């Protein structure tokens, strides 16, 4: 059977938050493109489901009305604070109480990826974006100054010819394997596991996100992120280097924490598991992967942009989508997709993560004793509250400012 041939100047592979954000801004700029994904939406994506203020900033950059839509959507849970639990069972509640007039963004929002990703795909502009679902990319080749993308849809062949290639296809990116090398560096990679629960006790009315730091595992934490309808995303993550060194089974670790750890296990005694534990990989931004080249850009997890201190990847991924669209706009205007058009792209997608990368590289070399001392010190109410209130106010202000891109 003859393949379907698609001719396009720009092809985005992957329609998660990073890829769709790239598409949304390209459409806003009036730039036609094709976006493909192997899945048919809605589909699940294993994740902590957390949306930080970077997400709100990107949505606000696109359209302030979209922020209002998210804020009023019952499928998004607003978290107005954070509860920190230490191995000594100390609890510190950090609540953000906005004052004054204007839009009050919560500290954090939580939405199942099955809903959030589908929510974003529905915003794709059909005038400029040719969105192809269920199209699985199998192979990509560079032929002179164009890309030839070989894919399948329902066992039928699809061939896409494009000048520009955007890899938004996650940690196992086909685009990355074509333009670079997907080699895991355990110092800059983490594992995560997730399970949905309902009926966990002591979930606060303001739906604070909760973080528990096990004593013997620096750089590990268990999270409880409240969702609508009384559900909670429960999971834990740990740097792959430690998983390997200590032969830790992350699924078994989560089970041990929620069934036997005295700091939190009692809260799960009468709760209901809603699904099995599932895991995924987290390519951390501390790797500082090369994310641009001659006719190609990487965004989101494909570019290893997960914040190494928090494990949050949706916000940095969406930010990279906006930045990618900005660089592509200039390339389209000059009809030049060569390497020199994207020389500063890597700097721009990582510069907002520099502080987190520096902190991560410092903390991962600490001994468990020193690490636990720092965690226990930071959890002291006065210190934590002062820092939290100051930083959240700054973050909320930043979330309402235009995003600057220095090309």
Coordinates of C-alpha atoms in Angstrom, one line a residue:
X1 CA 0.0 0.0 0.0
X2 CA 1.3 3.5 -0.9
X3 CA 2.2 5.7 2.1
X4 CA 0.3 8.9 2.8
X5 CA 2.6 11.8 2.1
X6 CA 2.5 14.9 4.3
X7 CA 4.5 18.0 3.3
X8 CA 5.1 20.5 6.1
X9 CA 7.7 23.1 7.1
X10 CA 7.6 22.1 10.7
X11 CA 6.8 18.8 12.3
X12 CA 6.3 18.4 16.1
X13 CA 6.6 14.8 17.3
X14 CA 4.6 14.4 20.5
X15 CA 1.4 16.1 21.8
X16 CA 2.1 16.2 25.5
X17 CA 2.2 19.6 27.2
X18 CA 5.5 20.6 25.7
X19 CA 4.6 19.7 22.1
X20 CA 1.1 21.2 22.3
X21 CA 2.5 24.4 23.9
X22 CA 4.9 24.7 20.9
X23 CA 1.9 24.1 18.6
X24 CA -0.3 26.7 20.3
X25 CA 2.3 29.5 20.1
X26 CA 3.2 28.6 16.5
X27 CA -0.5 29.0 15.6
X28 CA -0.7 32.2 17.5
X29 CA 2.2 33.4 15.4
X30 CA 0.3 32.3 12.2
X31 CA 2.8 29.5 11.4
X32 CA 1.4 26.4 9.8
X33 CA 2.8 23.0 11.1
X34 CA 2.0 19.4 11.7
X35 CA 1.9 17.7 15.1
X36 CA 1.7 14.0 15.6
X37 CA 1.3 11.6 18.5
X38 CA 1.3 7.8 18.8
X39 CA -1.6 8.0 21.3
X40 CA -5.3 8.9 20.7
X41 CA -6.4 11.4 23.4
X42 CA -7.5 11.3 26.1
X43 CA -4.8 9.0 27.3
X44 CA -3.1 8.5 30.7
X45 CA 0.5 9.6 31.4
X46 CA 2.3 8.4 34.5
X47 CA 3.1 11.5 36.5
X48 CA 2.7 13.2 39.8
X49 CA 0.0 15.4 38.2
X50 CA 1.4 18.6 39.7
X51 CA 1.2 21.9 37.9
X52 CA 3.4 24.6 39.3
X53 CA 3.3 28.3 38.6
X54 CA 5.5 28.0 35.5
X55 CA 2.4 26.3 33.9
X56 CA 0.2 29.3 34.9
X57 CA 2.8 31.7 33.5
X58 CA 2.9 29.9 30.1
X59 CA -0.9 29.8 30.0
X60 CA -1.1 33.5 30.8
X61 CA 1.4 34.3 28.1
X62 CA -0.8 32.5 25.6
X63 CA -4.1 33.9 26.7
X64 CA -5.1 35.2 30.2
X65 CA -8.6 33.8 29.6
X66 CA -7.2 30.3 29.5
X67 CA -5.9 30.9 33.1
X68 CA -9.4 31.8 34.2
X69 CA -10.8 28.8 32.5
X70 CA -8.3 26.5 34.3
X71 CA -9.1 28.2 37.6
X72 CA -12.8 27.6 37.3
X73 CA -12.5 24.0 36.0
X74 CA -13.6 21.5 38.6
X75 CA -11.1 19.0 37.3
X76 CA -8.2 21.1 38.6
X77 CA -7.5 21.0 42.4
X78 CA -6.1 24.2 43.9
X79 CA -3.4 23.8 46.6
X80 CA -2.9 26.8 48.7
X81 CA 0.0 25.5 50.6
X82 CA 2.4 22.7 51.4
X83 CA 2.7 20.3 54.4
X84 CA 6.2 19.1 55.2
X85 CA 6.5 15.9 57.2
X86 CA 9.9 14.7 58.5
X87 CA 11.1 11.3 59.6
X88 CA 10.8 12.5 63.2
X89 CA 7.1 13.1 62.5
X90 CA 7.4 16.8 62.7
X91 CA 4.7 18.6 60.6
X92 CA 5.0 22.1 59.2
X93 CA 2.0 23.6 57.4
X94 CA 2.9 26.4 55.0
X95 CA -0.2 28.2 53.8
X96 CA -0.3 30.9 51.1
X97 CA -3.0 33.4 51.8
X98 CA -3.1 36.0 49.0
X99 CA -4.1 39.6 49.8
X100 CA -5.3 42.5 47.7
X101 CA -7.1 42.6 44.4
X102 CA -6.4 40.9 41.1
X103 CA -5.9 37.3 40.0
X104 CA -4.8 35.0 42.9
X105 CA -3.0 32.0 41.6
X106 CA -2.7 29.1 44.0
X107 CA 0.7 27.9 45.0
X108 CA 0.2 24.7 43.1
X109 CA -2.5 23.0 41.1
X110 CA -3.1 19.3 40.6
X111 CA -4.9 17.6 37.6
X112 CA -4.8 14.1 36.3
X113 CA -2.7 14.0 33.1
X114 CA -5.4 12.1 31.4
X115 CA -7.5 15.2 31.7
X116 CA -4.9 18.0 31.5
X117 CA -3.2 16.8 28.4
X118 CA -6.5 16.3 26.7
X119 CA -7.6 19.8 27.8
X120 CA -4.6 21.2 26.1
X121 CA -5.0 19.2 22.8
X122 CA -8.5 20.6 22.5
X123 CA -6.9 24.1 22.3
X124 CA -4.9 23.1 19.2
X125 CA -5.8 25.5 16.4
X126 CA -7.0 23.6 13.3
X127 CA -6.4 26.6 11.1
X128 CA -2.6 26.3 11.4
X129 CA -2.0 22.9 13.0
X130 CA -2.5 19.6 11.3
X131 CA -3.0 17.4 14.3
X132 CA -2.6 13.6 13.6
X133 CA -3.4 11.3 16.5
X134 CA -2.5 7.6 16.6
X135 CA 0.5 8.2 14.3
X136 CA 3.5 6.3 15.7
X137 CA 6.9 7.5 14.4
X138 CA 9.2 4.5 13.6
X139 CA 12.2 6.1 11.9
X140 CA 13.6 9.5 11.0
X141 CA 16.2 10.3 8.4
X142 CA 18.0 13.5 7.4
X143 CA 18.1 14.0 3.7
X144 CA 20.1 17.0 2.6
X145 CA 18.3 19.9 4.3
X146 CA 15.0 18.1 5.1
X147 CA 13.7 15.5 7.5
X148 CA 11.9 12.3 6.3
X149 CA 9.8 10.9 9.0
X150 CA 8.4 7.4 8.6
X151 CA 5.4 6.5 10.7
X152 CA 2.4 4.2 10.9
X153 CA -1.3 4.8 11.6
X154 CA -3.6 1.8 11.9
X155 CA -1.0 -0.3 10.2
X156 CA -0.9 2.1 7.2
X157 CA 2.3 3.9 6.3
X158 CA 2.6 7.7 6.8
X159 CA 5.6 9.7 5.5
X160 CA 6.2 13.2 6.6
X161 CA 8.6 15.6 4.9
X162 CA 9.6 18.6 6.9
X163 CA 12.2 21.3 7.1
X164 CA 12.1 21.6 10.9
X165 CA 11.8 18.8 13.5
X166 CA 10.7 19.3 17.1
X167 CA 11.2 16.4 19.5
X168 CA 8.4 16.5 22.1
X169 CA 8.1 12.8 22.4
X170 CA 9.3 12.4 26.0
X171 CA 12.1 10.4 27.7
X172 CA 12.2 7.7 25.1
X173 CA 12.3 10.2 22.3
X174 CA 12.7 8.8 18.7
X175 CA 13.8 12.3 17.7
X176 CA 16.5 12.3 20.4
X177 CA 17.8 8.9 19.2
X178 CA 18.0 10.4 15.7
X179 CA 19.8 13.6 16.5
X180 CA 21.8 12.6 19.6
X181 CA 22.1 9.8 22.1
X182 CA 19.7 8.7 24.8
X183 CA 22.2 7.4 27.3
X184 CA 21.1 7.4 31.0
X185 CA 23.4 9.1 33.5
X186 CA 22.2 7.8 36.8
X187 CA 23.5 11.0 38.6
X188 CA 21.1 13.0 36.5
X189 CA 18.2 10.6 36.2
X190 CA 15.5 9.5 38.7
X191 CA 12.8 7.0 39.0
X192 CA 9.3 7.7 40.1
X193 CA 6.2 5.6 41.0
X194 CA 2.6 6.7 41.4
X195 CA -0.6 5.2 42.7
X196 CA -4.1 6.8 43.0
X197 CA -5.9 6.6 46.4
X198 CA -9.2 7.7 47.9
X199 CA -10.1 8.3 51.5
X200 CA -6.6 9.1 53.0
X201 CA -7.2 10.6 56.4
X202 CA -6.1 14.1 57.5
X203 CA -6.2 15.7 54.0
X204 CA -6.7 19.4 54.7
X205 CA -9.5 21.5 53.4
X206 CA -7.1 23.8 51.5
X207 CA -5.7 20.7 49.8
X208 CA -2.1 21.3 50.7
X209 CA 0.4 19.2 48.7
X210 CA 2.3 17.0 51.2
X211 CA 5.9 16.0 51.1
X212 CA 7.4 13.4 53.4
X213 CA 11.2 12.9 53.6
X214 CA 12.3 9.4 54.7
X215 CA 15.3 9.5 57.0
X216 CA 17.8 7.2 55.3
X217 CA 17.3 8.3 51.7
X218 CA 18.6 11.8 50.8
X219 CA 17.0 13.2 47.6
X220 CA 14.0 11.0 48.1
X221 CA 10.5 12.1 49.0
X222 CA 7.0 10.8 49.1
X223 CA 4.3 13.0 47.9
X224 CA 0.5 13.2 48.4
X225 CA -1.1 15.6 45.9
X226 CA -4.9 16.0 46.5
X227 CA -7.1 15.8 43.4
X228 CA -10.8 16.6 43.0
X229 CA -13.4 14.1 44.3
X230 CA -11.3 13.1 47.3
X231 CA -8.7 11.3 45.3
X232 CA -5.0 11.7 46.0
X233 CA -1.9 11.1 43.7
X234 CA 0.5 9.3 46.0
X235 CA 4.1 8.5 44.9
X236 CA 7.7 8.7 45.6
X237 CA 10.9 9.4 43.6
X238 CA 14.6 8.8 44.1
X239 CA 17.8 9.5 42.1
X240 CA 18.8 6.5 40.0
X241 CA 22.3 6.5 41.3
X242 CA 21.0 5.7 44.8
X243 CA 18.4 3.2 43.5
X244 CA 21.3 1.3 41.9
X245 CA 23.8 1.6 44.7
X246 CA 21.3 0.5 47.4
X247 CA 19.4 -2.0 45.1
X248 CA 16.1 -0.3 46.0
X249 CA 12.9 -1.4 44.4
X250 CA 10.9 1.8 44.2
X251 CA 7.5 0.1 44.1
X252 CA 8.4 -1.9 47.2
X253 CA 9.7 1.3 48.9
X254 CA 6.4 3.1 48.3
X255 CA 4.5 0.1 49.7
X256 CA 6.7 0.0 52.8
X257 CA 6.2 3.7 53.5
X258 CA 2.4 3.7 53.2
X259 CA 2.0 0.5 55.2
X260 CA 4.7 0.5 57.8
X261 CA 6.2 3.9 58.2
X262 CA 5.0 5.4 61.6
X263 CA 4.9 8.9 60.2
X264 CA 2.3 8.3 57.6
X265 CA 1.1 4.7 57.5
X266 CA -1.9 5.3 59.8
X267 CA -3.4 7.6 57.3
X268 CA -3.8 4.8 54.8
X269 CA -5.4 2.2 57.1
X270 CA -9.0 3.0 55.9
X271 CA -8.1 4.4 52.5
X272 CA -8.9 2.7 49.1
X273 CA -6.3 1.9 46.4
X274 CA -7.8 2.9 43.1
X275 CA -5.1 1.3 40.8
X276 CA -1.8 -0.5 40.8
X277 CA 1.5 1.2 41.3
X278 CA 3.1 2.3 38.0
X279 CA 6.5 3.9 37.4
X280 CA 8.4 6.1 35.0
X281 CA 11.8 7.7 34.4
X282 CA 12.7 11.3 35.1
X283 CA 15.5 12.8 32.9
X284 CA 16.8 15.7 35.1
X285 CA 17.8 19.1 33.9
X286 CA 21.1 18.8 35.7
X287 CA 22.3 16.7 32.8
X288 CA 22.1 19.8 30.6
X289 CA 21.5 17.8 27.4
X290 CA 22.2 19.3 24.0
X291 CA 18.8 20.3 22.8
X292 CA 19.3 22.0 19.4
X293 CA 21.0 21.6 16.1
X294 CA 20.7 21.9 12.4
X295 CA 16.9 21.9 11.7
X296 CA 15.9 20.4 15.1
X297 CA 14.9 21.3 18.6
X298 CA 14.1 19.2 21.7
X299 CA 11.5 20.3 24.3
X300 CA 10.3 18.9 27.6
X301 CA 11.4 15.5 28.8
X302 CA 13.1 14.8 25.4
X303 CA 15.4 17.8 26.3
X304 CA 15.9 16.5 29.9
X305 CA 14.2 19.5 31.5
X306 CA 12.7 18.0 34.7
X307 CA 13.6 20.2 37.7
X308 CA 16.1 18.2 39.7
X309 CA 15.1 19.5 43.1
X310 CA 11.3 19.0 42.8
X311 CA 10.8 16.4 40.0
X312 CA 8.4 18.8 38.3
X313 CA 8.5 18.6 34.5
X314 CA 5.3 20.0 33.1
X315 CA 6.1 23.7 33.8
X316 CA 9.7 23.6 32.4
X317 CA 8.4 21.5 29.5
X318 CA 5.7 24.0 28.6
X319 CA 8.2 26.9 29.0
X320 CA 10.5 25.2 26.5
X321 CA 7.6 24.8 24.1
X322 CA 7.0 28.6 24.1
X323 CA 10.8 29.3 23.7
X324 CA 11.0 26.8 20.9
X325 CA 8.1 28.5 19.1
X326 CA 9.9 31.9 19.5
X327 CA 13.1 30.6 17.9
X328 CA 11.2 28.8 15.1
X329 CA 9.3 32.0 14.4
X330 CA 12.6 33.8 13.6
X331 CA 13.8 30.8 11.5
X332 CA 10.5 30.9 9.5
X333 CA 10.8 34.7 8.9
X334 CA 14.4 34.3 7.6
X335 CA 13.6 30.9 5.9
X336 CA 16.7 29.5 7.6
X337 CA 16.5 26.4 9.8
X338 CA 20.3 26.0 10.1
X339 CA 22.1 25.4 13.4
X340 CA 23.1 29.1 13.8
X341 CA 19.4 30.1 14.2
X342 CA 19.2 28.1 17.4
X343 CA 22.6 28.7 19.0
X344 CA 21.1 30.3 22.2
X345 CA 18.2 27.9 22.5
X346 CA 19.9 25.6 25.0
X347 CA 20.8 28.5 27.2
X348 CA 17.2 29.9 27.2
X349 CA 15.4 26.6 28.1
X350 CA 17.8 26.0 31.1
X351 CA 18.5 29.4 32.6
X352 CA 15.4 29.4 34.7
X353 CA 16.5 26.1 36.2
X354 CA 20.1 27.2 37.1
X355 CA 19.4 27.7 40.8
X356 CA 17.7 24.3 41.1
X357 CA 20.6 22.6 39.2
X358 CA 23.1 24.2 41.5
X359 CA 21.2 23.2 44.6
X360 CA 20.8 19.6 43.4
X361 CA 24.5 19.2 42.6
X362 CA 25.3 20.4 46.1
X363 CA 22.7 18.3 48.0
X364 CA 23.3 15.0 46.2
X365 CA 26.9 14.9 47.6
X366 CA 25.7 15.3 51.2
X367 CA 25.7 12.5 53.7
X368 CA 22.3 11.3 55.1
X369 CA 23.2 12.8 58.5
X370 CA 23.8 16.2 57.1
X371 CA 20.9 16.0 54.7
X372 CA 18.5 15.1 57.5
X373 CA 19.8 17.9 59.7
X374 CA 19.1 20.4 56.9
X375 CA 15.6 19.0 56.3
X376 CA 14.8 19.1 60.0
X377 CA 16.2 22.6 60.4
X378 CA 14.3 24.0 57.3
X379 CA 11.1 22.4 58.6
X380 CA 11.2 24.5 61.8
X381 CA 8.0 26.6 61.5
X382 CA 9.5 30.1 61.6
X383 CA 12.3 29.5 59.1
X384 CA 10.1 27.6 56.7
X385 CA 7.1 30.0 56.9
X386 CA 9.3 33.0 56.2
X387 CA 11.0 31.5 53.2
X388 CA 7.8 30.0 51.8
X389 CA 5.8 33.2 52.0
X390 CA 8.5 35.3 50.5
X391 CA 9.1 32.9 47.6
X392 CA 5.5 32.2 46.8
X393 CA 4.7 35.9 46.6
X394 CA 7.6 36.3 44.2
X395 CA 6.5 33.2 42.2
X396 CA 3.0 34.5 41.8
X397 CA 4.1 37.9 40.7
X398 CA 6.5 36.3 38.1
X399 CA 3.7 34.0 36.9
X400 CA 1.8 37.1 35.7
X401 CA 4.7 38.7 33.9
X402 CA 5.6 38.2 30.2
X403 CA 8.2 35.6 29.5
X404 CA 11.4 37.0 28.1
X405 CA 13.4 35.1 25.5
X406 CA 16.9 36.4 24.6
X407 CA 17.8 35.0 21.2

